mmCIF file of C-alpha atoms in Angstrom:
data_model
loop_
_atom_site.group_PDB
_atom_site.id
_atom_site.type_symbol
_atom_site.label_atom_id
_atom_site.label_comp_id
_atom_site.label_asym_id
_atom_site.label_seq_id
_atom_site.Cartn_x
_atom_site.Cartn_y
_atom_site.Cartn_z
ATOM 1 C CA UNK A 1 0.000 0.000 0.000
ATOM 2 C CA UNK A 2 1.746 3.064 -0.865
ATOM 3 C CA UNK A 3 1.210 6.290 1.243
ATOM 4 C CA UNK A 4 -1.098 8.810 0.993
ATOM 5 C CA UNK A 5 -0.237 12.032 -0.556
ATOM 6 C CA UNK A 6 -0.886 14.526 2.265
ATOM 7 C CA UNK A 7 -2.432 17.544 0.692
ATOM 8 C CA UNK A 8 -3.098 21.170 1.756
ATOM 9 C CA UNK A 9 -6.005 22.882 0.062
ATOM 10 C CA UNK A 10 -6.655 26.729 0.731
ATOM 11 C CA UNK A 11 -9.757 28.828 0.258
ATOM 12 C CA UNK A 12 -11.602 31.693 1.770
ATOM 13 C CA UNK A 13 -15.119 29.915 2.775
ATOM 14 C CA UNK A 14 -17.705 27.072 1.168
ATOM 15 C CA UNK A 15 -20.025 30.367 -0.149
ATOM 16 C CA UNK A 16 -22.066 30.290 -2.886
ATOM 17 C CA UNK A 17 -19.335 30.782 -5.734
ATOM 18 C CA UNK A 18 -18.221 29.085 -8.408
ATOM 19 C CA UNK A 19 -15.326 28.374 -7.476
ATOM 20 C CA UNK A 20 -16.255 26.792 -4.410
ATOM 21 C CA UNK A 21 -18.901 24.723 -6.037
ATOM 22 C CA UNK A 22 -16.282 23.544 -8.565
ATOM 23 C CA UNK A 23 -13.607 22.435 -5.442
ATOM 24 C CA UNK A 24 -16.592 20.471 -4.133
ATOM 25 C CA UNK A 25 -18.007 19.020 -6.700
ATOM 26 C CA UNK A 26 -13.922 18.101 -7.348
ATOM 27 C CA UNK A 27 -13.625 16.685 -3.653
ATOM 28 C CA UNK A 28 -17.025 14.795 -3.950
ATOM 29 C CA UNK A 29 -15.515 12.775 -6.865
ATOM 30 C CA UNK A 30 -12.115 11.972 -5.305
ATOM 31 C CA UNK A 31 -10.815 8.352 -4.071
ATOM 32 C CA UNK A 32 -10.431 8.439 -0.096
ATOM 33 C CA UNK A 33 -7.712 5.508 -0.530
ATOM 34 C CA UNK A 34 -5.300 8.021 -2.501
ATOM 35 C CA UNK A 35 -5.233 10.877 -0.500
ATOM 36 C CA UNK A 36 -4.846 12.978 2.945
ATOM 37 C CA UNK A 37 -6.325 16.372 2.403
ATOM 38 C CA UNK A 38 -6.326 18.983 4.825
ATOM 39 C CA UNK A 39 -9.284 21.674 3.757
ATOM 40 C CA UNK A 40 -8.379 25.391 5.475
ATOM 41 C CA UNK A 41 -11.183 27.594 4.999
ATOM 42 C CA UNK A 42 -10.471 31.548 6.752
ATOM 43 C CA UNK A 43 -14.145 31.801 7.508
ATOM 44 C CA UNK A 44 -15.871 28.165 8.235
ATOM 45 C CA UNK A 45 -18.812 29.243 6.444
ATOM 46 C CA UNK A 46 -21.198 28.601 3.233
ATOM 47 C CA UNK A 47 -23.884 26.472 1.700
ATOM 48 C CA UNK A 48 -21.192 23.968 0.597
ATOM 49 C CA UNK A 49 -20.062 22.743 4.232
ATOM 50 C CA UNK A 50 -22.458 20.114 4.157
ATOM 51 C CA UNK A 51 -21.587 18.695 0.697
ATOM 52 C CA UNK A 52 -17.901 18.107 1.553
ATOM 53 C CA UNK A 53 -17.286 14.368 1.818
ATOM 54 C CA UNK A 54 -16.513 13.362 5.785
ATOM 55 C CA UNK A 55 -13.287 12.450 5.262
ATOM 56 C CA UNK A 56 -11.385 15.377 4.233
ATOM 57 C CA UNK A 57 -10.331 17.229 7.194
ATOM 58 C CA UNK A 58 -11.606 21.035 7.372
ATOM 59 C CA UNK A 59 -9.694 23.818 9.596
ATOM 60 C CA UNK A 60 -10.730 26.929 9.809
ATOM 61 C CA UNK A 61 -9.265 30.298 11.244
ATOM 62 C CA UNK A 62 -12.703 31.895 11.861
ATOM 63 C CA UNK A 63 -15.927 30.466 12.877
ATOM 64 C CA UNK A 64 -19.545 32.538 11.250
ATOM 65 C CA UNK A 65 -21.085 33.784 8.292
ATOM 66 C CA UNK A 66 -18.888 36.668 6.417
ATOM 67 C CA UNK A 67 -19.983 40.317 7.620
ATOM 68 C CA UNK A 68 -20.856 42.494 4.799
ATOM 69 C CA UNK A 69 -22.370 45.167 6.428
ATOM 70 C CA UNK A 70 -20.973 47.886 8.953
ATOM 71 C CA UNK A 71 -23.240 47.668 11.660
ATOM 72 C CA UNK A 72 -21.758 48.999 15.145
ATOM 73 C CA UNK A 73 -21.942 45.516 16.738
ATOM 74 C CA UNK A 74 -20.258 43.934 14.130
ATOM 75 C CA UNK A 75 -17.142 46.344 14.156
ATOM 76 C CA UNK A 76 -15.278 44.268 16.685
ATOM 77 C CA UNK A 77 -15.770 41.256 15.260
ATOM 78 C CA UNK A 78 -14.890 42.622 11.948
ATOM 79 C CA UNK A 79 -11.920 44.157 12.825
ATOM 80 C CA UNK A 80 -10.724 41.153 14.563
ATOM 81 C CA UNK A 81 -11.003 38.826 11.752
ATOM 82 C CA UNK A 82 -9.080 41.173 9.805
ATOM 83 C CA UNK A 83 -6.142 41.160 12.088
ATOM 84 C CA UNK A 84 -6.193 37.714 13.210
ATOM 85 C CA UNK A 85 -5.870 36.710 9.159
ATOM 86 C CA UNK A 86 -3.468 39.329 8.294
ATOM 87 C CA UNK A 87 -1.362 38.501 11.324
ATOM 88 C CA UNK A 88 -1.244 34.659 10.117
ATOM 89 C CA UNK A 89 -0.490 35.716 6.708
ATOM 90 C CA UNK A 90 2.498 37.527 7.687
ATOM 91 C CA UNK A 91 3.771 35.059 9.771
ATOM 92 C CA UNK A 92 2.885 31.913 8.275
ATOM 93 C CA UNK A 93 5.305 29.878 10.880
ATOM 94 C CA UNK A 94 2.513 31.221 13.375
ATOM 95 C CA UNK A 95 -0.126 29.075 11.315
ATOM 96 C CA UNK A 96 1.816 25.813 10.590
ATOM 97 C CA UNK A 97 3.202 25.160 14.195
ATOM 98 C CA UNK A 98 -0.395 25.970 15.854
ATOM 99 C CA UNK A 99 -3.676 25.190 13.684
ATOM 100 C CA UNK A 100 -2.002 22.528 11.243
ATOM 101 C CA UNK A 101 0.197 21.357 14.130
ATOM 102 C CA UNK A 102 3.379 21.244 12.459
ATOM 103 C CA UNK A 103 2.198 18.678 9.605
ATOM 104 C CA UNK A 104 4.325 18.210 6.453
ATOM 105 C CA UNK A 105 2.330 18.280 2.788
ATOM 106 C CA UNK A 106 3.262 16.866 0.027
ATOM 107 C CA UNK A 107 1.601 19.607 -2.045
ATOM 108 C CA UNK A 108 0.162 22.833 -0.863
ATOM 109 C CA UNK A 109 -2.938 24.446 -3.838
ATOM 110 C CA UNK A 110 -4.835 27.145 -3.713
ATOM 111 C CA UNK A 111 -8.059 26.919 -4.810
ATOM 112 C CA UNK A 112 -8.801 30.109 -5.930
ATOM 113 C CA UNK A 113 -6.045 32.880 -7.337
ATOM 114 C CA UNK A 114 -6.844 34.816 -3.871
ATOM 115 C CA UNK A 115 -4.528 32.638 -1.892
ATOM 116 C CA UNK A 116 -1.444 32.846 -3.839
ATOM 117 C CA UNK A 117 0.628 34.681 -1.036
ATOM 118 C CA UNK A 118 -0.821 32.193 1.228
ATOM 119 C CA UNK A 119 0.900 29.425 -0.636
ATOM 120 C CA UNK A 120 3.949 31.293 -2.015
ATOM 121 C CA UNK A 121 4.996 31.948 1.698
ATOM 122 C CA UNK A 122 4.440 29.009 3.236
ATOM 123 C CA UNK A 123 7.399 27.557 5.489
ATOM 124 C CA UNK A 124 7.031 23.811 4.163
ATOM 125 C CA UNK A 125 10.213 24.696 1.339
ATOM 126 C CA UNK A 126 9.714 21.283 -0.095
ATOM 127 C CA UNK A 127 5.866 21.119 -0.704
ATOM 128 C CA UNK A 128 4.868 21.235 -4.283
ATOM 129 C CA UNK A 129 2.762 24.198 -4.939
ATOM 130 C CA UNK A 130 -0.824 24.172 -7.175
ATOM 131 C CA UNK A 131 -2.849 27.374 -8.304
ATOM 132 C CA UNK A 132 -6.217 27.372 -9.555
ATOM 133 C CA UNK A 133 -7.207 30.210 -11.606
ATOM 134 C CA UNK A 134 -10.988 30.637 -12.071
ATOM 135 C CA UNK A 135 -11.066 34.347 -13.163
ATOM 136 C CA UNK A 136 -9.451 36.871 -16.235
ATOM 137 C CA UNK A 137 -7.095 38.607 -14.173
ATOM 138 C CA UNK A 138 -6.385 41.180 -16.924
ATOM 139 C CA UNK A 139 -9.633 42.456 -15.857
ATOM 140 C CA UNK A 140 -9.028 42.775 -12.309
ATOM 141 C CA UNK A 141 -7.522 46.338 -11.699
ATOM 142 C CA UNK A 142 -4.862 44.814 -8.716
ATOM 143 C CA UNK A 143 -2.978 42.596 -11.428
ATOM 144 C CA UNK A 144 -0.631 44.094 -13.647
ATOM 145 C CA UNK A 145 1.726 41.723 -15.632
ATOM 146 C CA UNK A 146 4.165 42.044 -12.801
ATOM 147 C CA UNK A 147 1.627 40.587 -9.712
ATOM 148 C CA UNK A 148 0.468 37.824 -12.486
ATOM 149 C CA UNK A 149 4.169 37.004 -13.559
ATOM 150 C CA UNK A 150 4.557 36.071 -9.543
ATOM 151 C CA UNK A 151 1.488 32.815 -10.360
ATOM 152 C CA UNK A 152 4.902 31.221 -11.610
ATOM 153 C CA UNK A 153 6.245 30.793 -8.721
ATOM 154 C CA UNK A 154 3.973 27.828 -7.888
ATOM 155 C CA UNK A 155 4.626 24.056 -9.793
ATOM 156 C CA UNK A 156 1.533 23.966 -11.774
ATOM 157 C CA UNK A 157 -1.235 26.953 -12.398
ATOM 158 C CA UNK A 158 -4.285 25.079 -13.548
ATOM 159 C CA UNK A 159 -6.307 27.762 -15.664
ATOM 160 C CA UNK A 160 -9.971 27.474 -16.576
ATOM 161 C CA UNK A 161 -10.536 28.379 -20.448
ATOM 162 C CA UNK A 162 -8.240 29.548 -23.329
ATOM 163 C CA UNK A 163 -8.339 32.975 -23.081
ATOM 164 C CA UNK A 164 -6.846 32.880 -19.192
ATOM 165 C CA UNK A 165 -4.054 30.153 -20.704
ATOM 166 C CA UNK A 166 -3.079 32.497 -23.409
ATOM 167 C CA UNK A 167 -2.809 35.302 -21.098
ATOM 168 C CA UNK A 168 -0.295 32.976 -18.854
ATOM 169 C CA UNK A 169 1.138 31.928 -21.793
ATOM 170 C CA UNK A 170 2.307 35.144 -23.067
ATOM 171 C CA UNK A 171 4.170 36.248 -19.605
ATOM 172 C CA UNK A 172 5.668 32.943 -19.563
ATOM 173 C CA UNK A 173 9.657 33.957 -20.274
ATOM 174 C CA UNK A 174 10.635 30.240 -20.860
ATOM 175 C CA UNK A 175 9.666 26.722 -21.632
ATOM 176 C CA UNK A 176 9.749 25.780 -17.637
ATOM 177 C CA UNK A 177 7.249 28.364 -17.428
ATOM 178 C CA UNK A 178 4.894 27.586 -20.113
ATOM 179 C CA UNK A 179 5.023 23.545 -18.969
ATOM 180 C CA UNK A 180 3.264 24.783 -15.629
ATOM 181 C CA UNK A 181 0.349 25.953 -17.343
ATOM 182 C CA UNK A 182 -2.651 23.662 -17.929
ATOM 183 C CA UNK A 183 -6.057 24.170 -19.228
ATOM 184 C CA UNK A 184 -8.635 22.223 -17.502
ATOM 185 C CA UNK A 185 -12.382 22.674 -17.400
ATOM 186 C CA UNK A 186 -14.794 23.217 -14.538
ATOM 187 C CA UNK A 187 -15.969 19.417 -13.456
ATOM 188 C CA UNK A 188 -19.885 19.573 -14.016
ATOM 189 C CA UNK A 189 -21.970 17.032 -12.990
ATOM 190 C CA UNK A 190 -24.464 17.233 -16.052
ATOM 191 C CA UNK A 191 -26.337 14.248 -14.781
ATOM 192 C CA UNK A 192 -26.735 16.356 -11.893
ATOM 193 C CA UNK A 193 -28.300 19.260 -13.367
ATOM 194 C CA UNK A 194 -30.721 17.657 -15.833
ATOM 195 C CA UNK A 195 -32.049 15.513 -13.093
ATOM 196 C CA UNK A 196 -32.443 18.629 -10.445
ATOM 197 C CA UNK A 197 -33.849 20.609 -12.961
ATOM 198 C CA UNK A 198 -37.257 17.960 -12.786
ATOM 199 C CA UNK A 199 -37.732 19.227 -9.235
ATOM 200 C CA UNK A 200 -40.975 21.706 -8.524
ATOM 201 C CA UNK A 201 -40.123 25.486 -8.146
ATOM 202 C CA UNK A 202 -40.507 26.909 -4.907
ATOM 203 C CA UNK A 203 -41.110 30.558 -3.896
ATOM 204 C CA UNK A 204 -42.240 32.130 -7.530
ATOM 205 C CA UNK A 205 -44.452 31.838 -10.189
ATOM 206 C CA UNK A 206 -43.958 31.956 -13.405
ATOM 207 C CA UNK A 207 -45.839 34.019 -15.813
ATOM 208 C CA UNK A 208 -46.341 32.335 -18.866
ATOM 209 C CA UNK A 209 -47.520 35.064 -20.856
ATOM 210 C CA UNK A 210 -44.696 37.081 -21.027
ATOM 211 C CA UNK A 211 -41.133 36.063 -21.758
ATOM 212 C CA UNK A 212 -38.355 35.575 -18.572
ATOM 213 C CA UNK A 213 -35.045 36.461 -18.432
ATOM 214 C CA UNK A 214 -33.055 34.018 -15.510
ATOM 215 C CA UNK A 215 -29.442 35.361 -14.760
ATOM 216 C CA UNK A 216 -27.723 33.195 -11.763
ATOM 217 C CA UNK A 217 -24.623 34.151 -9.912
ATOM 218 C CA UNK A 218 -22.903 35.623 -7.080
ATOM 219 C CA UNK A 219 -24.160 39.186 -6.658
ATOM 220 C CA UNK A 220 -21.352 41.640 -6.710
ATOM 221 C CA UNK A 221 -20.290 43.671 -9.026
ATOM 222 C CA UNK A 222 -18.278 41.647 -11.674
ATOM 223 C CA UNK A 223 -22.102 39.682 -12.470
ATOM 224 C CA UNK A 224 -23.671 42.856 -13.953
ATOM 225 C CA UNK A 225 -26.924 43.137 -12.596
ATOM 226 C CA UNK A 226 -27.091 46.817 -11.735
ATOM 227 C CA UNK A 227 -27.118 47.102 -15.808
ATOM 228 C CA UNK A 228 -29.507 44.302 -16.147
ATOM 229 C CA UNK A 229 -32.069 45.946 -14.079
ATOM 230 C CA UNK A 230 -31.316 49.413 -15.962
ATOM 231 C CA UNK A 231 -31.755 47.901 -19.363
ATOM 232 C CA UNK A 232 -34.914 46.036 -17.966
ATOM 233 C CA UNK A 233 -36.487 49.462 -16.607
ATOM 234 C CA UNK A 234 -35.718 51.157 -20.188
ATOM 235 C CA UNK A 235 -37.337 48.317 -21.931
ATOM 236 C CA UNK A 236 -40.351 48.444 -20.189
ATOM 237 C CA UNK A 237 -40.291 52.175 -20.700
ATOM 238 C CA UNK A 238 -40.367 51.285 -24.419
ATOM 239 C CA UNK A 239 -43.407 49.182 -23.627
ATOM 240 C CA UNK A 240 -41.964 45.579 -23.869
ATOM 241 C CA UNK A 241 -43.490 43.528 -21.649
ATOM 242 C CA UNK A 242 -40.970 41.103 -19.473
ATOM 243 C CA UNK A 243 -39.512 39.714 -16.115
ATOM 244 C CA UNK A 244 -36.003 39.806 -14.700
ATOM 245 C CA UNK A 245 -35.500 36.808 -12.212
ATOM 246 C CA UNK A 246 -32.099 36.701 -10.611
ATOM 247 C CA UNK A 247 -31.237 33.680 -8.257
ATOM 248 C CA UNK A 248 -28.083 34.065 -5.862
ATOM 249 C CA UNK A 249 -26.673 35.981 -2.899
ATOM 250 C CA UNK A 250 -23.680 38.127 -2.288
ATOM 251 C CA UNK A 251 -22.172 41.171 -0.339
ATOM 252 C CA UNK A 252 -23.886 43.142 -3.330
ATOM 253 C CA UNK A 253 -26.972 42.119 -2.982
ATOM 254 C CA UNK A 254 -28.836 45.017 -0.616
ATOM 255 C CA UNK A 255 -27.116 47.450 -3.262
ATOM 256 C CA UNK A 256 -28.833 45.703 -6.232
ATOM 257 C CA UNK A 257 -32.632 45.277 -3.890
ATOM 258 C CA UNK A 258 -32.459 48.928 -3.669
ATOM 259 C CA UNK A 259 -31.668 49.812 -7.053
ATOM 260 C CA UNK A 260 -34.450 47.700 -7.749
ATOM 261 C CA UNK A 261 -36.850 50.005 -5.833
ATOM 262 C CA UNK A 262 -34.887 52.991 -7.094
ATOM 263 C CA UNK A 263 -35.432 51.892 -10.649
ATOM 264 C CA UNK A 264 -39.578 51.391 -9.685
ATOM 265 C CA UNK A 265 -39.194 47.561 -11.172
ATOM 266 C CA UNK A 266 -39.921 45.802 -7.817
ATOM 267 C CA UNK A 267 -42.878 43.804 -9.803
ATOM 268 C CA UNK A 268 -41.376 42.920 -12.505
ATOM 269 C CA UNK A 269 -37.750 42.261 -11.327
ATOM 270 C CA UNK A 270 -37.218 39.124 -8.528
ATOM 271 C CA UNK A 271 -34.136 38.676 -6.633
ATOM 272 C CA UNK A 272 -34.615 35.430 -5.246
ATOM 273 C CA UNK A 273 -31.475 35.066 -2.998
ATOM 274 C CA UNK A 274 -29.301 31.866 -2.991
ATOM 275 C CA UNK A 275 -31.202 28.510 -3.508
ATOM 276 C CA UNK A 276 -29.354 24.913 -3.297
ATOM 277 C CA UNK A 277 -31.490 24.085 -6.842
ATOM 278 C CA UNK A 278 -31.623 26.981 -9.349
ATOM 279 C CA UNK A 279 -32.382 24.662 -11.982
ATOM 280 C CA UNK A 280 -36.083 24.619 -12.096
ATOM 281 C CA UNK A 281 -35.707 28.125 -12.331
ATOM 282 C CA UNK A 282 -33.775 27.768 -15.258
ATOM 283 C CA UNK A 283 -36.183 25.160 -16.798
ATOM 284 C CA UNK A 284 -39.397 27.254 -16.443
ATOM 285 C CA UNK A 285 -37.175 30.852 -17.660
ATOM 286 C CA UNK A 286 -37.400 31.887 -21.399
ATOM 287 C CA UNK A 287 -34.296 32.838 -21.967
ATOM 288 C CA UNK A 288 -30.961 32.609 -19.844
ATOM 289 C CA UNK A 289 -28.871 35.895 -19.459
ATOM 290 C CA UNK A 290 -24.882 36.329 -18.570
ATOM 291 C CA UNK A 291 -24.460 40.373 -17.680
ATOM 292 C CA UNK A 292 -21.092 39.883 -16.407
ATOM 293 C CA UNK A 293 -18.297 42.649 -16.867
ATOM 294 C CA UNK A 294 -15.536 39.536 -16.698
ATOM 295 C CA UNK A 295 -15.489 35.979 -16.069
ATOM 296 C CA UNK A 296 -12.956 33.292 -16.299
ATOM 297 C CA UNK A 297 -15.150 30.198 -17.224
ATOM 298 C CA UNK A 298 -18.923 30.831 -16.750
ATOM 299 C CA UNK A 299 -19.639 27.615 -15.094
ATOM 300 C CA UNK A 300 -23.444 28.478 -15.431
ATOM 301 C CA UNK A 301 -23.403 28.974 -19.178
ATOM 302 C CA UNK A 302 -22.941 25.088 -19.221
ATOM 303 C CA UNK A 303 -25.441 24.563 -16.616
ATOM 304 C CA UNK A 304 -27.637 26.902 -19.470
ATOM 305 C CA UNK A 305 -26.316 24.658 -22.111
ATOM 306 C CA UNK A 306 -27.570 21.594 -20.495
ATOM 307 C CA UNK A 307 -30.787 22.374 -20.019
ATOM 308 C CA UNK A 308 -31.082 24.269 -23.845
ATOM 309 C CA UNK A 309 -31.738 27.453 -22.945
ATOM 310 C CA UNK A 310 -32.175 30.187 -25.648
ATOM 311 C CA UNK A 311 -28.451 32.289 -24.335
ATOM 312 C CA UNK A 312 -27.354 35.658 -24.282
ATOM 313 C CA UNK A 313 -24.409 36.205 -22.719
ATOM 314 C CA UNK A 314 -21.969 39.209 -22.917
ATOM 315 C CA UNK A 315 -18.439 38.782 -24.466
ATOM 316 C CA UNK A 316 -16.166 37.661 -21.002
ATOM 317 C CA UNK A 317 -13.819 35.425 -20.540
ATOM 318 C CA UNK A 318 -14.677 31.598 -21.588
ATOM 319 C CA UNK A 319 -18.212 32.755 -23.788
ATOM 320 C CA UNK A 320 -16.474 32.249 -27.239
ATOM 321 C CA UNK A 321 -15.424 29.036 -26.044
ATOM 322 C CA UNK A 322 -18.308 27.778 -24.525
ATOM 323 C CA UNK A 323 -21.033 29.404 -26.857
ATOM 324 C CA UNK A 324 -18.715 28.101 -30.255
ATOM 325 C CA UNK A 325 -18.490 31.616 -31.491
ATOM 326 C CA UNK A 326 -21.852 32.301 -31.450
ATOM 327 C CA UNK A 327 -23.371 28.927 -32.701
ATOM 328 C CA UNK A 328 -25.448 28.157 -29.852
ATOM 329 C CA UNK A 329 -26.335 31.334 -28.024
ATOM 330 C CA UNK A 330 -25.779 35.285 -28.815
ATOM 331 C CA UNK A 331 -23.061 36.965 -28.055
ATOM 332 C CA UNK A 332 -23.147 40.296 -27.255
ATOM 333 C CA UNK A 333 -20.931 43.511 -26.393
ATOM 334 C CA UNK A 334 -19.928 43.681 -22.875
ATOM 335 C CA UNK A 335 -21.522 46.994 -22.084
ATOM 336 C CA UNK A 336 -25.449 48.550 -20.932
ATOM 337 C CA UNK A 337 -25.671 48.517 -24.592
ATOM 338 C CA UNK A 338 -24.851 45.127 -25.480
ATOM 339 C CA UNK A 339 -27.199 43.688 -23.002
ATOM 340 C CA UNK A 340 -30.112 46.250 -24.627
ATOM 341 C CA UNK A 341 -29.571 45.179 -27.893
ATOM 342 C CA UNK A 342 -29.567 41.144 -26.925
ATOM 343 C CA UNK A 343 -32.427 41.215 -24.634
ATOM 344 C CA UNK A 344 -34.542 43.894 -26.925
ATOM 345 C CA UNK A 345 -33.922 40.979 -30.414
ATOM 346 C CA UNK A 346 -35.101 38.714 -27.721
ATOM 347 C CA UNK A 347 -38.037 40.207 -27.234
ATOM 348 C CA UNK A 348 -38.521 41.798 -30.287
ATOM 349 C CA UNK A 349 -37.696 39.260 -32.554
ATOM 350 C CA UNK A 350 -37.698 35.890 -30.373
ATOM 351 C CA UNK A 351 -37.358 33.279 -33.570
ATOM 352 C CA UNK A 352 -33.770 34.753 -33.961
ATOM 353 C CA UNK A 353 -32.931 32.519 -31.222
ATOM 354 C CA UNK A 354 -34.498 29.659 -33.233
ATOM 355 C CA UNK A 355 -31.298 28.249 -34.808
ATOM 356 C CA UNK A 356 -29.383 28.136 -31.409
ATOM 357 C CA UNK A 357 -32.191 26.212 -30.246
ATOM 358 C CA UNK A 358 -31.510 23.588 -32.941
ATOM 359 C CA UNK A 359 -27.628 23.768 -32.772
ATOM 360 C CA UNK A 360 -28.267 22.620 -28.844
ATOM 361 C CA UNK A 361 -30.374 20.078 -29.370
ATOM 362 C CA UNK A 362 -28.066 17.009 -30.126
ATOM 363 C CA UNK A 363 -24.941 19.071 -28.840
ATOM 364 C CA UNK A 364 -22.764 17.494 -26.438
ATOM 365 C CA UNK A 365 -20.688 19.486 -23.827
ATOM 366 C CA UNK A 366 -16.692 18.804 -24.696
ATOM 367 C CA UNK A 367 -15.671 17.642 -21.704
ATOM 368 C CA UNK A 368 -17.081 15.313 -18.825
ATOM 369 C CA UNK A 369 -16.947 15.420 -14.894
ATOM 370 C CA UNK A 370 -14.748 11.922 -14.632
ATOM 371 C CA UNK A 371 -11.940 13.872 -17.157
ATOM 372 C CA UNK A 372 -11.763 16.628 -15.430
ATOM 373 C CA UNK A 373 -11.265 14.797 -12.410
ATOM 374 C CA UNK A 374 -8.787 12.210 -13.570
ATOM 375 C CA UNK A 375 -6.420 15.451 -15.055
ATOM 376 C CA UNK A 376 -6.246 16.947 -11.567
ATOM 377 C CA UNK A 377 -5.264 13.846 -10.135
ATOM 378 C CA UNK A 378 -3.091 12.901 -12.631
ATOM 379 C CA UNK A 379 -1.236 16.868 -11.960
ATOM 380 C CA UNK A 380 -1.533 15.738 -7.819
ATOM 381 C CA UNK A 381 0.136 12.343 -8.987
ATOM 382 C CA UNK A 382 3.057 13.529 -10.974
ATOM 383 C CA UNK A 383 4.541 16.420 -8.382
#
């Protein structure tokens, strides 16, 4: 029996991202005979706790949901978080004697590109180090070419879709470099979604009459829905007749409830808040809208795919690649504009959509859960 490969995995908290769907869905479909993983959260908190299998280990530096508002009694708590973490983070010896007891890995990843200092500074010298990049960093102000050059610094950076490969590609300065990089999709349990997607919808009805647009996400700023809701308020001003339904929860989401009210499109927009099955939602919805300002992979627009949803999605990250340039949903410019102009031909003109529908209807997503699975393991196998 050979040993197991002791493993260190690093994220924030289990909330109701993409990314940390993706690392459990990963960690649901992982041998228990193979490995000893070690799952350090900073905040032991999300919908995904419960859906991590028993036997990987989870530490945590701070116990309780994540405090997105400034409310007076939640200062001290806040403020001690903050320290606490940052305090660890600059002495990582602090964190490695104490919480993980001294305990050597065999490789050290981060799961998302957030922890990369985390990693990079660890004491263990001899660990072999794993990134996992979910997002276009060009599009993140903080990351010049300089703070993404430093990625290289870890054994393997396991990107998400083309466009974030070719971006690492073309800092790589030599071949060393460019070997680290490897493209691997989002695992997606397809079998998953169609058969979810059955279940009855709770907590809203659909109106039949009209045509709905679902967008599902994380609700912060990089999803788009503050122009969503804009372009739905000016199309109803132009008389066309529609609902908004947006399913998911986030630090933005009070901002985007009151713009709602602001905006006078409380009855005709929903924000349904997170739900562990948005795929009925999907199912009963028209049409299924991406309004993001940048992605990496859209996880979600193959959740879409699946269940053959007309698409309009703007043009982030991962949408060429996913949406075959345009074969089987619309792409459109990633601006107010761009989401007018997609959602107005919806509405306007809905048999443009017509030919997507039959391009999805025998099309088969390029990739399946088990290979996605089997090419991380086979990266954890070879360091």
């Amino acid at each position: 029996m050979t040993e197991k490969k002791k493993i260190l995995i690093r994220i924030g908290s289990l909330r109701h991202g993409g990314a940390e769907k993706v690392l459990v869905t990963f960690l649901k479909n992982l041998p228990q005979d193979k490995y000893e993983i070690d799952l350090l959260l900073n905040l032991y908190s999300g919908k995904y706790l419960s859906e991590v299998p028993n036997w990987i280990n989870i530490l945590y530096l701070n116990k309780g949901e994540m405090i997105t508002t400034n409310r007076i009694q939640d200062i001290p708590q806040k403020i001690y978080r903050v320290i606490y973490q940052k305090l660890l983070k600059k002495f990582p010896k602090l964190l490695y004697q104490g919480k993980l007891n001294g305990k050597k890995y065999d490789i050290e990843f981060a799961a998302i590109h957030g922890m990369r200092d985390e990693i990079l500074n660890s004491p263990l010298k001899n660990s072999k180090k794993i990134v996992w990049i979910h997002n276009d960093l060009t599009q993140v102000k903080i990351y010049t070419n300089e703070e993404i050059r430093k990625f290289f610094g870890f054994d393997k950076i396991m990107v998400i879709s083309e466009k974030i490969r070719e971006t690492f590609l073309n800092l790589a300065q030599n071949e060393n470099e460019q070997q680290k990089i490897e493209k691997i999709y989002n695992p997606l349990d397809t079998e998953e979604v169609l058969t979810k997607a059955s279940a009855p919808v709770l907590n809203y009805t659909f109106d039949h009459t009209i045509p709905t647009f679902i967008s599902v996400g994380t609700v912060f700023p990089q999803k788009g829905f503050d122009r969503l809701l804009k372009v739905h308020k000016k199309l109803l001003n132009e008389g066309f007749q529609h609902h908004i339904l947006i399913v998911g929860d986030g630090y933005d989401f009070e901002n985007i409830k009151n713009l709602k009210s602001e905006l006078d499109v409380d009855n005709t927009a929903t924000m349904l808040g997170f739900t562990d099955n948005p795929y009925p939602y999907f199912e009963h919805s028209d049409f299924y809208i991406l309004s993001s300002r940048y992605e990496g992979f859209p996880t979600v627009l193959f959740e879409a795919i699946t269940l053959k949803k007309k698409i309009i999605a703007t043009d982030v990250s991962g949408v060429r690649e996913m949406l075959k340039d345009g074969e089987l949903g619309l792409i459109i410019e990633n601006s107010e504009e761009g989401i007018y102009f997609g959602m107005k031909k919806a509405l306007e003109n809905p048999e443009h959509f017509n030919p997507y529908s039959e391009n999805l209807k025998d099309y088969q997503i390029p990739f399946s859960l088990e290979n996605s699975v089997n090419t991380i393991m086979r990266i954890l196998d070879e360091l």
